mmCIF file of N, CA and C in Angstrom:
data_model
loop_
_atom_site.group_PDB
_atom_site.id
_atom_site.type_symbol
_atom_site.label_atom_id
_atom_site.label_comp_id
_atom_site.label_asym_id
_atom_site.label_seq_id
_atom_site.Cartn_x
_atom_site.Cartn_y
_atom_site.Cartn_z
ATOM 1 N N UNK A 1 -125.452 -36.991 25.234
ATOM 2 C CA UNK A 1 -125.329 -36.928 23.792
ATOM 3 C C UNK A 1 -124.049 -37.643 23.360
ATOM 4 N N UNK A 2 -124.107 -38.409 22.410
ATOM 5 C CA UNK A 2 -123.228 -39.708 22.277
ATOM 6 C C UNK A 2 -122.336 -38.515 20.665
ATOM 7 N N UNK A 3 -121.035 -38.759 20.624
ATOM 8 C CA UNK A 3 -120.397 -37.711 19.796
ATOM 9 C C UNK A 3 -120.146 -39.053 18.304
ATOM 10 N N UNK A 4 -120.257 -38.592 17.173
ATOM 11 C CA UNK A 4 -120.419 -39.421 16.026
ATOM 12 C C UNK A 4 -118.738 -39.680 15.766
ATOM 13 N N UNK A 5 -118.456 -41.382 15.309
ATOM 14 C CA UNK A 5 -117.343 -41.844 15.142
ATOM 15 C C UNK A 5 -116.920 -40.858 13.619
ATOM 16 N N UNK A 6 -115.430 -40.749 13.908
ATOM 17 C CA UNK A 6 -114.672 -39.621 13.198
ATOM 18 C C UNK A 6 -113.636 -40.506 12.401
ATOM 19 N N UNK A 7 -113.073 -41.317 11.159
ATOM 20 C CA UNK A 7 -112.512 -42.327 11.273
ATOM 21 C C UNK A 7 -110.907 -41.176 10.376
ATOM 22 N N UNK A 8 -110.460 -41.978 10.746
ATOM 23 C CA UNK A 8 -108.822 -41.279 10.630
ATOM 24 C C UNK A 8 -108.174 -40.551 11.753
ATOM 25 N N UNK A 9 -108.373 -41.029 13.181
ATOM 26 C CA UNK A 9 -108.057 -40.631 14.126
ATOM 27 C C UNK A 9 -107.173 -41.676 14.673
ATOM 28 N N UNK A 10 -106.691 -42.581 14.180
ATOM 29 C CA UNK A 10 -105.829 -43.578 15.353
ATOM 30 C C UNK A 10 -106.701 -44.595 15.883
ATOM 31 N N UNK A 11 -108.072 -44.922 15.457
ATOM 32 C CA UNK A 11 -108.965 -46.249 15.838
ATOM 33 C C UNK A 11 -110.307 -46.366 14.754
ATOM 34 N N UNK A 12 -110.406 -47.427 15.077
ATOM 35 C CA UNK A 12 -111.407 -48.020 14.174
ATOM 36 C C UNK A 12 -112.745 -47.546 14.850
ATOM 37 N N UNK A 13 -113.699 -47.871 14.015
ATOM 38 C CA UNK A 13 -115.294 -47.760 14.674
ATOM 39 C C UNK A 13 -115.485 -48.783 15.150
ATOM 40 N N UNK A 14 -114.959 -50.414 15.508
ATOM 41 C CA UNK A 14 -115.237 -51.304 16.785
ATOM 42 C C UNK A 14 -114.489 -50.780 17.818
ATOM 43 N N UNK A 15 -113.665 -50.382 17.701
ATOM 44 C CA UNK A 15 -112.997 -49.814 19.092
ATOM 45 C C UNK A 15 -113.843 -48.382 19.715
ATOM 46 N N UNK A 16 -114.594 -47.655 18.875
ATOM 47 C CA UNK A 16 -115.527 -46.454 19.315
ATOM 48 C C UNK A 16 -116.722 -47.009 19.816
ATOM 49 N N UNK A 17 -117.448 -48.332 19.010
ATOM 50 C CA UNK A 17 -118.292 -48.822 19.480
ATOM 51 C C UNK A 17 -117.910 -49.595 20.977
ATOM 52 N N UNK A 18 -117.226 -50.080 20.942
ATOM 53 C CA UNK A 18 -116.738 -51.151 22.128
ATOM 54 C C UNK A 18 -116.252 -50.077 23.414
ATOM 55 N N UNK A 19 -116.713 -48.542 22.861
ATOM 56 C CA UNK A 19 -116.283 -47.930 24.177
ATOM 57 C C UNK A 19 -117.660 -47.428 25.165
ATOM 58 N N UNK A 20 -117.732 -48.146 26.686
ATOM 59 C CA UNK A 20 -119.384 -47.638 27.409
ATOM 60 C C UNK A 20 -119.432 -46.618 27.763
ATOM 61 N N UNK A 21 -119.544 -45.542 27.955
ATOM 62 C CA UNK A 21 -119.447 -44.536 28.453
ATOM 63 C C UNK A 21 -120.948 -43.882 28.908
ATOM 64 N N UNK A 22 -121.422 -44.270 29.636
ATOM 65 C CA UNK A 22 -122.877 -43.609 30.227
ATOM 66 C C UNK A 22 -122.835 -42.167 30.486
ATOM 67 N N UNK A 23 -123.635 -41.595 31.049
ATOM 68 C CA UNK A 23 -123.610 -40.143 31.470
ATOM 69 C C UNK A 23 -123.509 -40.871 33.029
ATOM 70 N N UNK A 24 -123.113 -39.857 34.069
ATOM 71 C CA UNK A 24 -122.856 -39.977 35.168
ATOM 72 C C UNK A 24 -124.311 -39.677 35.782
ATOM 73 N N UNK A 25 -125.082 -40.548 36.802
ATOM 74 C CA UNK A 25 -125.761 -40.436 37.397
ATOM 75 C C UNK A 25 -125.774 -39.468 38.590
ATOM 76 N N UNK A 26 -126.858 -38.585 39.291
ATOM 77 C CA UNK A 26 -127.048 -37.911 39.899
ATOM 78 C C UNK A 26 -125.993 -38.048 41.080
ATOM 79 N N UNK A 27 -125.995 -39.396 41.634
ATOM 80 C CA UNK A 27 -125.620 -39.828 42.562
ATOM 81 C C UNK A 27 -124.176 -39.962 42.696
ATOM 82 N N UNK A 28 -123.738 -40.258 41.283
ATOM 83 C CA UNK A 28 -122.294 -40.447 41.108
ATOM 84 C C UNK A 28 -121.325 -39.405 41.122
ATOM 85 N N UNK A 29 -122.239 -38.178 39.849
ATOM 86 C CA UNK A 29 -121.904 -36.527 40.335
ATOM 87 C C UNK A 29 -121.935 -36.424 42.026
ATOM 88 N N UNK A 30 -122.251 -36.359 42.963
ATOM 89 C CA UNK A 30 -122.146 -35.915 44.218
ATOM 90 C C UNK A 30 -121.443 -36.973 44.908
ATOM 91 N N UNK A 31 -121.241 -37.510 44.562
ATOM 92 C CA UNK A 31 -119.730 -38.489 44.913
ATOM 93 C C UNK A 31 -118.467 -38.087 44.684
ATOM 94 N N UNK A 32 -118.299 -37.294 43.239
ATOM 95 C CA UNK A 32 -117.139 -37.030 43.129
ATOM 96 C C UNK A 32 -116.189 -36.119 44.111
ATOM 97 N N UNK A 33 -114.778 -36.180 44.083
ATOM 98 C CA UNK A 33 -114.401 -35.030 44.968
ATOM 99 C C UNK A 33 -113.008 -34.386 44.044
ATOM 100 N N UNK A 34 -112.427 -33.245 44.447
ATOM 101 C CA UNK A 34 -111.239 -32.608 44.027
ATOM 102 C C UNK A 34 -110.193 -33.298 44.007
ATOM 103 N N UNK A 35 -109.168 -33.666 42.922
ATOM 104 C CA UNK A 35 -108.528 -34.474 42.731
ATOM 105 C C UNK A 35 -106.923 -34.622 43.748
ATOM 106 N N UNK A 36 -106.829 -33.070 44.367
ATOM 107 C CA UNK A 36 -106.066 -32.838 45.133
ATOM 108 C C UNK A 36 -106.772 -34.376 46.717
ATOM 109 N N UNK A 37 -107.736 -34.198 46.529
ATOM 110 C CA UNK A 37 -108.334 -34.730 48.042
ATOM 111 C C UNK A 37 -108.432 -36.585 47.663
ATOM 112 N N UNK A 38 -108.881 -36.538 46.154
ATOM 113 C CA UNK A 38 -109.327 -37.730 46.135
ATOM 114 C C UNK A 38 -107.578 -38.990 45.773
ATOM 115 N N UNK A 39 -106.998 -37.907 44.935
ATOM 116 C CA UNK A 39 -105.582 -38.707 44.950
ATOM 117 C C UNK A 39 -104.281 -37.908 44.867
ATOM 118 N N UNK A 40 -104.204 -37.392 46.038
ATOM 119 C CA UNK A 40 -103.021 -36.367 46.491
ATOM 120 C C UNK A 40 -102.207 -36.391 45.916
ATOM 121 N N UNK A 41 -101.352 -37.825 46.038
ATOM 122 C CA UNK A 41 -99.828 -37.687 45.859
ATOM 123 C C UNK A 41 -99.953 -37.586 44.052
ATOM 124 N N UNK A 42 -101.014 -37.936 43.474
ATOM 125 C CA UNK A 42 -100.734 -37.681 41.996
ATOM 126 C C UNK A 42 -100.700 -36.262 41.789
ATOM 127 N N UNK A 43 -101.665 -35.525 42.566
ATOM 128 C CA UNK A 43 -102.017 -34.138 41.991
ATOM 129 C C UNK A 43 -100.288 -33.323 43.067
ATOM 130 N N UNK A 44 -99.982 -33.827 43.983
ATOM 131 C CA UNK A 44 -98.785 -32.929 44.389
ATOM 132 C C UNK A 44 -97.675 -33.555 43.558
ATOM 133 N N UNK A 45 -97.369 -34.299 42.901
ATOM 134 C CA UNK A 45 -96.314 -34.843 41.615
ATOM 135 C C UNK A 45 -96.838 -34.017 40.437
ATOM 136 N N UNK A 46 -97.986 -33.565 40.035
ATOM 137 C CA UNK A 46 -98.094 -32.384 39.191
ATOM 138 C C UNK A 46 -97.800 -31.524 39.298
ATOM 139 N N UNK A 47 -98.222 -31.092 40.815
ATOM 140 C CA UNK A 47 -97.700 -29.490 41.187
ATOM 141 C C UNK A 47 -96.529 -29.374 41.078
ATOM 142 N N UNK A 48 -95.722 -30.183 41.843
ATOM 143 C CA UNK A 48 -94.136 -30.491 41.821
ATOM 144 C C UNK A 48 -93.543 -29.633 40.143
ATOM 145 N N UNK A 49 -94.050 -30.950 39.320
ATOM 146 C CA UNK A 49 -94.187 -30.768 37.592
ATOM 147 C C UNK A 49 -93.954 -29.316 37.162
ATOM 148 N N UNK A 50 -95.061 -28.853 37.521
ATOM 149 C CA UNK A 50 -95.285 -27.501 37.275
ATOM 150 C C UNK A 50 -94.223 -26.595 37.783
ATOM 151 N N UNK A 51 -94.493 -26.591 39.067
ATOM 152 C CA UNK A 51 -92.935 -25.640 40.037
ATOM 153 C C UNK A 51 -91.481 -25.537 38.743
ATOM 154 N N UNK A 52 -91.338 -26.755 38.495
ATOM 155 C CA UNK A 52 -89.969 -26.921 38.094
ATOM 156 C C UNK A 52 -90.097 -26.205 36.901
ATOM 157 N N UNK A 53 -90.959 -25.776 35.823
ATOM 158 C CA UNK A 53 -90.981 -25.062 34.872
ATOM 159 C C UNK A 53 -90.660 -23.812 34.635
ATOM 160 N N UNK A 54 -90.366 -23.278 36.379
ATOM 161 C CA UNK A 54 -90.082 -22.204 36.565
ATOM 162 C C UNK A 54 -90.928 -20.902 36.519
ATOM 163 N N UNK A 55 -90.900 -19.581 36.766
ATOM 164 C CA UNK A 55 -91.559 -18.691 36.893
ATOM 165 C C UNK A 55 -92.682 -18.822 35.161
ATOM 166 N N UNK A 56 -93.791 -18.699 35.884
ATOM 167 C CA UNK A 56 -94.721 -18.562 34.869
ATOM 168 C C UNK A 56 -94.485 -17.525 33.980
ATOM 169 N N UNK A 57 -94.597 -16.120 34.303
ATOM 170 C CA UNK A 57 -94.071 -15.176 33.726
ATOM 171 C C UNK A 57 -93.069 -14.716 33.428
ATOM 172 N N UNK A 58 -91.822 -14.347 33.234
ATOM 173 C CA UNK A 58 -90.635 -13.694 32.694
ATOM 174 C C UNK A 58 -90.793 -12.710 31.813
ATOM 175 N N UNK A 59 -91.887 -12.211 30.940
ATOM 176 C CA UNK A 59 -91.719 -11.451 30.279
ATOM 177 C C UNK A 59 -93.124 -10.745 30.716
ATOM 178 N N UNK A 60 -93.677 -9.293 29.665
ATOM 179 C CA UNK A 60 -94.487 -9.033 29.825
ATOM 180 C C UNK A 60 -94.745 -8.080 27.967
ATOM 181 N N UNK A 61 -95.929 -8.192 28.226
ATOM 182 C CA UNK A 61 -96.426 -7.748 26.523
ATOM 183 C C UNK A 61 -96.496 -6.288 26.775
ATOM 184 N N UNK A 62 -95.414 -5.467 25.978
ATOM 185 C CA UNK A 62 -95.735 -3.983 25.537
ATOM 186 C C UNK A 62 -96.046 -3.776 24.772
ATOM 187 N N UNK A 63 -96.418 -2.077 24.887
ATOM 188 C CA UNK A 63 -96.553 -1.687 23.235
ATOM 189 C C UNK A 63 -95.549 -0.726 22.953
ATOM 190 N N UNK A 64 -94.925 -0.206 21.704
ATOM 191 C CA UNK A 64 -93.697 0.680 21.334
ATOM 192 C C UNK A 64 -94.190 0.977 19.479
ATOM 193 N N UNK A 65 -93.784 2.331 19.512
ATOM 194 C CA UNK A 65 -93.988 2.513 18.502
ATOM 195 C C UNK A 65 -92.651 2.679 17.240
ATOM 196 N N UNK A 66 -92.267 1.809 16.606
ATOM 197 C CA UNK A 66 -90.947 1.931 16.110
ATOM 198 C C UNK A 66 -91.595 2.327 14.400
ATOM 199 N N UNK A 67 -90.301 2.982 14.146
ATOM 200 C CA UNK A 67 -90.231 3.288 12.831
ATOM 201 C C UNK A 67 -90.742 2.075 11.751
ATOM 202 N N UNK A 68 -91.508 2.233 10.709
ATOM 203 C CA UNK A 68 -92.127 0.772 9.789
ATOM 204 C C UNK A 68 -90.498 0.727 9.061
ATOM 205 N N UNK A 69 -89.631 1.013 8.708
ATOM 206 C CA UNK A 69 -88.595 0.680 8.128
ATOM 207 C C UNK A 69 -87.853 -0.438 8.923
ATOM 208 N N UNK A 70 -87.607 0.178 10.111
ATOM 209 C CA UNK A 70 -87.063 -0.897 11.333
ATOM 210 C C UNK A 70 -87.895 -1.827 11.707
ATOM 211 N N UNK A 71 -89.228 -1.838 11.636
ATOM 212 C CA UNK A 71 -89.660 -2.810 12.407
ATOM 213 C C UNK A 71 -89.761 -4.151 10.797
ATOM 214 N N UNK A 72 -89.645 -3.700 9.468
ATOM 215 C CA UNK A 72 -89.507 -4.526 8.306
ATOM 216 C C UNK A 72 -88.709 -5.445 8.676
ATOM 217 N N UNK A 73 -87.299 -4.512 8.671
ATOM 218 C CA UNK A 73 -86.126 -5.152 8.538
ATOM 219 C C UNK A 73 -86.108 -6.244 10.095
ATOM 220 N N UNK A 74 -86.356 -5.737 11.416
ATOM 221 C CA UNK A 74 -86.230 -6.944 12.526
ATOM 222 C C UNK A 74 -87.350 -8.062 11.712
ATOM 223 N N UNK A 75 -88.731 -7.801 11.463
ATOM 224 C CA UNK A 75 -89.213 -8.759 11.088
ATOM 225 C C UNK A 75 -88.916 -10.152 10.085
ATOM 226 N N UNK A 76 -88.468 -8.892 8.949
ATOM 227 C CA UNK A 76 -87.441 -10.064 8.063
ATOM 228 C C UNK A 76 -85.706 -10.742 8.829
ATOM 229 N N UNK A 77 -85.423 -10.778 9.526
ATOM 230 C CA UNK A 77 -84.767 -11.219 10.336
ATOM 231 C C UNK A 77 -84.970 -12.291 10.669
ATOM 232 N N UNK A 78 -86.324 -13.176 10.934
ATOM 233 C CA UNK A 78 -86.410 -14.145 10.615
ATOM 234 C C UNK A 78 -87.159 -14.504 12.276
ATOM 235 N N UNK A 79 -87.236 -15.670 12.264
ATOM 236 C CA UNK A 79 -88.228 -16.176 14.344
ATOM 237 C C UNK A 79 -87.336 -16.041 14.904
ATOM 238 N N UNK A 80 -87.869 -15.268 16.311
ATOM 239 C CA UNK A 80 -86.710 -15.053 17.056
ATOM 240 C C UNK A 80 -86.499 -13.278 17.379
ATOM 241 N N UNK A 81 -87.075 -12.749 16.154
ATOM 242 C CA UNK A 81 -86.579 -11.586 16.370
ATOM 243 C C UNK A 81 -87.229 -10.716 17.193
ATOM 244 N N UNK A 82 -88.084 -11.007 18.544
ATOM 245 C CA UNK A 82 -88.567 -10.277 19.537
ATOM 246 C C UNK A 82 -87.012 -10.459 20.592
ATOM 247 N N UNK A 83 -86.794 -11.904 20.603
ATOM 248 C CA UNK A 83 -85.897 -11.987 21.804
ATOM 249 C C UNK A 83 -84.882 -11.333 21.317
ATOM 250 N N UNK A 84 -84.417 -11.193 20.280
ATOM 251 C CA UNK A 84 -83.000 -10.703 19.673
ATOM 252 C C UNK A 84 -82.946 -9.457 19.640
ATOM 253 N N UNK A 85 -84.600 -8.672 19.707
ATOM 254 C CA UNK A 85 -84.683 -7.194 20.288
ATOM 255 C C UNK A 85 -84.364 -6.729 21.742
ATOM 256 N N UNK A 86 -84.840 -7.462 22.379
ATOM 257 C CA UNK A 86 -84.546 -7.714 23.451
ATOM 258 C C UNK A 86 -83.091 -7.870 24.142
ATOM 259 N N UNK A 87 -82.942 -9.177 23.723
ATOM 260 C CA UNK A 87 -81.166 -8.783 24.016
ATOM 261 C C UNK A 87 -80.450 -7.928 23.824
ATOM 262 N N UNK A 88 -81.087 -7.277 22.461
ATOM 263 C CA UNK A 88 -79.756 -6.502 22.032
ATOM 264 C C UNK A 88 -80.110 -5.217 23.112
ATOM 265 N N UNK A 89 -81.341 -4.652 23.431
ATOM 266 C CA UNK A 89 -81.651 -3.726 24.379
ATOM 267 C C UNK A 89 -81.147 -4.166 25.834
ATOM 268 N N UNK A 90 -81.354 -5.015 26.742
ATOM 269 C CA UNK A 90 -80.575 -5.606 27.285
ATOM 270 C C UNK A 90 -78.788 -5.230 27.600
ATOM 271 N N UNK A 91 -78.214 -5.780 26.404
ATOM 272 C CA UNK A 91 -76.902 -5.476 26.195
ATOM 273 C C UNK A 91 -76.831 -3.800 26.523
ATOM 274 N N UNK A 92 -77.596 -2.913 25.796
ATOM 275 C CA UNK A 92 -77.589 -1.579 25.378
ATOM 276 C C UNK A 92 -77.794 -0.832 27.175
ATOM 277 N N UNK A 93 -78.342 -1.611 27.588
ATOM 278 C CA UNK A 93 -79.103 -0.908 29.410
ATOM 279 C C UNK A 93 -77.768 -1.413 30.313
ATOM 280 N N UNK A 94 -77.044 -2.449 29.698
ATOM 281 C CA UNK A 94 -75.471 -2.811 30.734
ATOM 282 C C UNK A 94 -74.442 -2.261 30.173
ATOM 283 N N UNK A 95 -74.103 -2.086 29.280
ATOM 284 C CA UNK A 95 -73.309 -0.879 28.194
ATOM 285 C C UNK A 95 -73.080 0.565 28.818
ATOM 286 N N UNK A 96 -74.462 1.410 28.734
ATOM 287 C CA UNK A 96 -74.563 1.969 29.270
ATOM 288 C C UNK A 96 -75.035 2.735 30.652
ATOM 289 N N UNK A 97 -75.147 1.125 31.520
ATOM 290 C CA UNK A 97 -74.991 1.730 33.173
ATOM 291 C C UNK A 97 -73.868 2.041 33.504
ATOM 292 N N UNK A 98 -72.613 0.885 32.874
ATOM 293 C CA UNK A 98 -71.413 1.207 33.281
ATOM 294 C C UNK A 98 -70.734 2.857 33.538
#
């Protein structure tokens, strides 16, 4: 199924037309292979990529039930104000281990 030219995207409709794109033949599907196998060193320069982004997770989603007065006022506080809860709790857990 051929997808209908969309114009205000960054190309003209000769450049959509002028593009071939067949469906992949039976034969060609069972040719293909995993991109790790078929071109390694690109897909281990991704992985690499990835690694360096560091731990996927660092945080985790709770739930807490805070007062609607307090949770107004952090909200109007402006973006930001999960981490700035955070820190300041943070601060509050080294404060008082000492």
């Amino acid at each position: 199924m051929t997808k209908p030219f969309v114009p205000g995207r960054g190309y003209e409709k000769a450049d959509w037309d002028a593009v071939d794109s067949p469906e992949l033949t039976d034969a060609e599907l069972a040719g293909l292979r995993p991109m790790q196998e078929a071109m390694p060193a690109i897909h281990a320069a991704l992985q690499e990529g990835l690694r360096k982004r560091g731990p996927a997770r660092t945080k985790e989603a709770v739930s807490i039930r805070l007062d609607i007065d307090l949770l107004e006022r952090l909200r109007a506080s402006g973006p930001g104000w999960q981490s700035r809860v955070n820190d300041a709790l943070r601060e509050w857990l080294e404060r008082t281990a000492a």
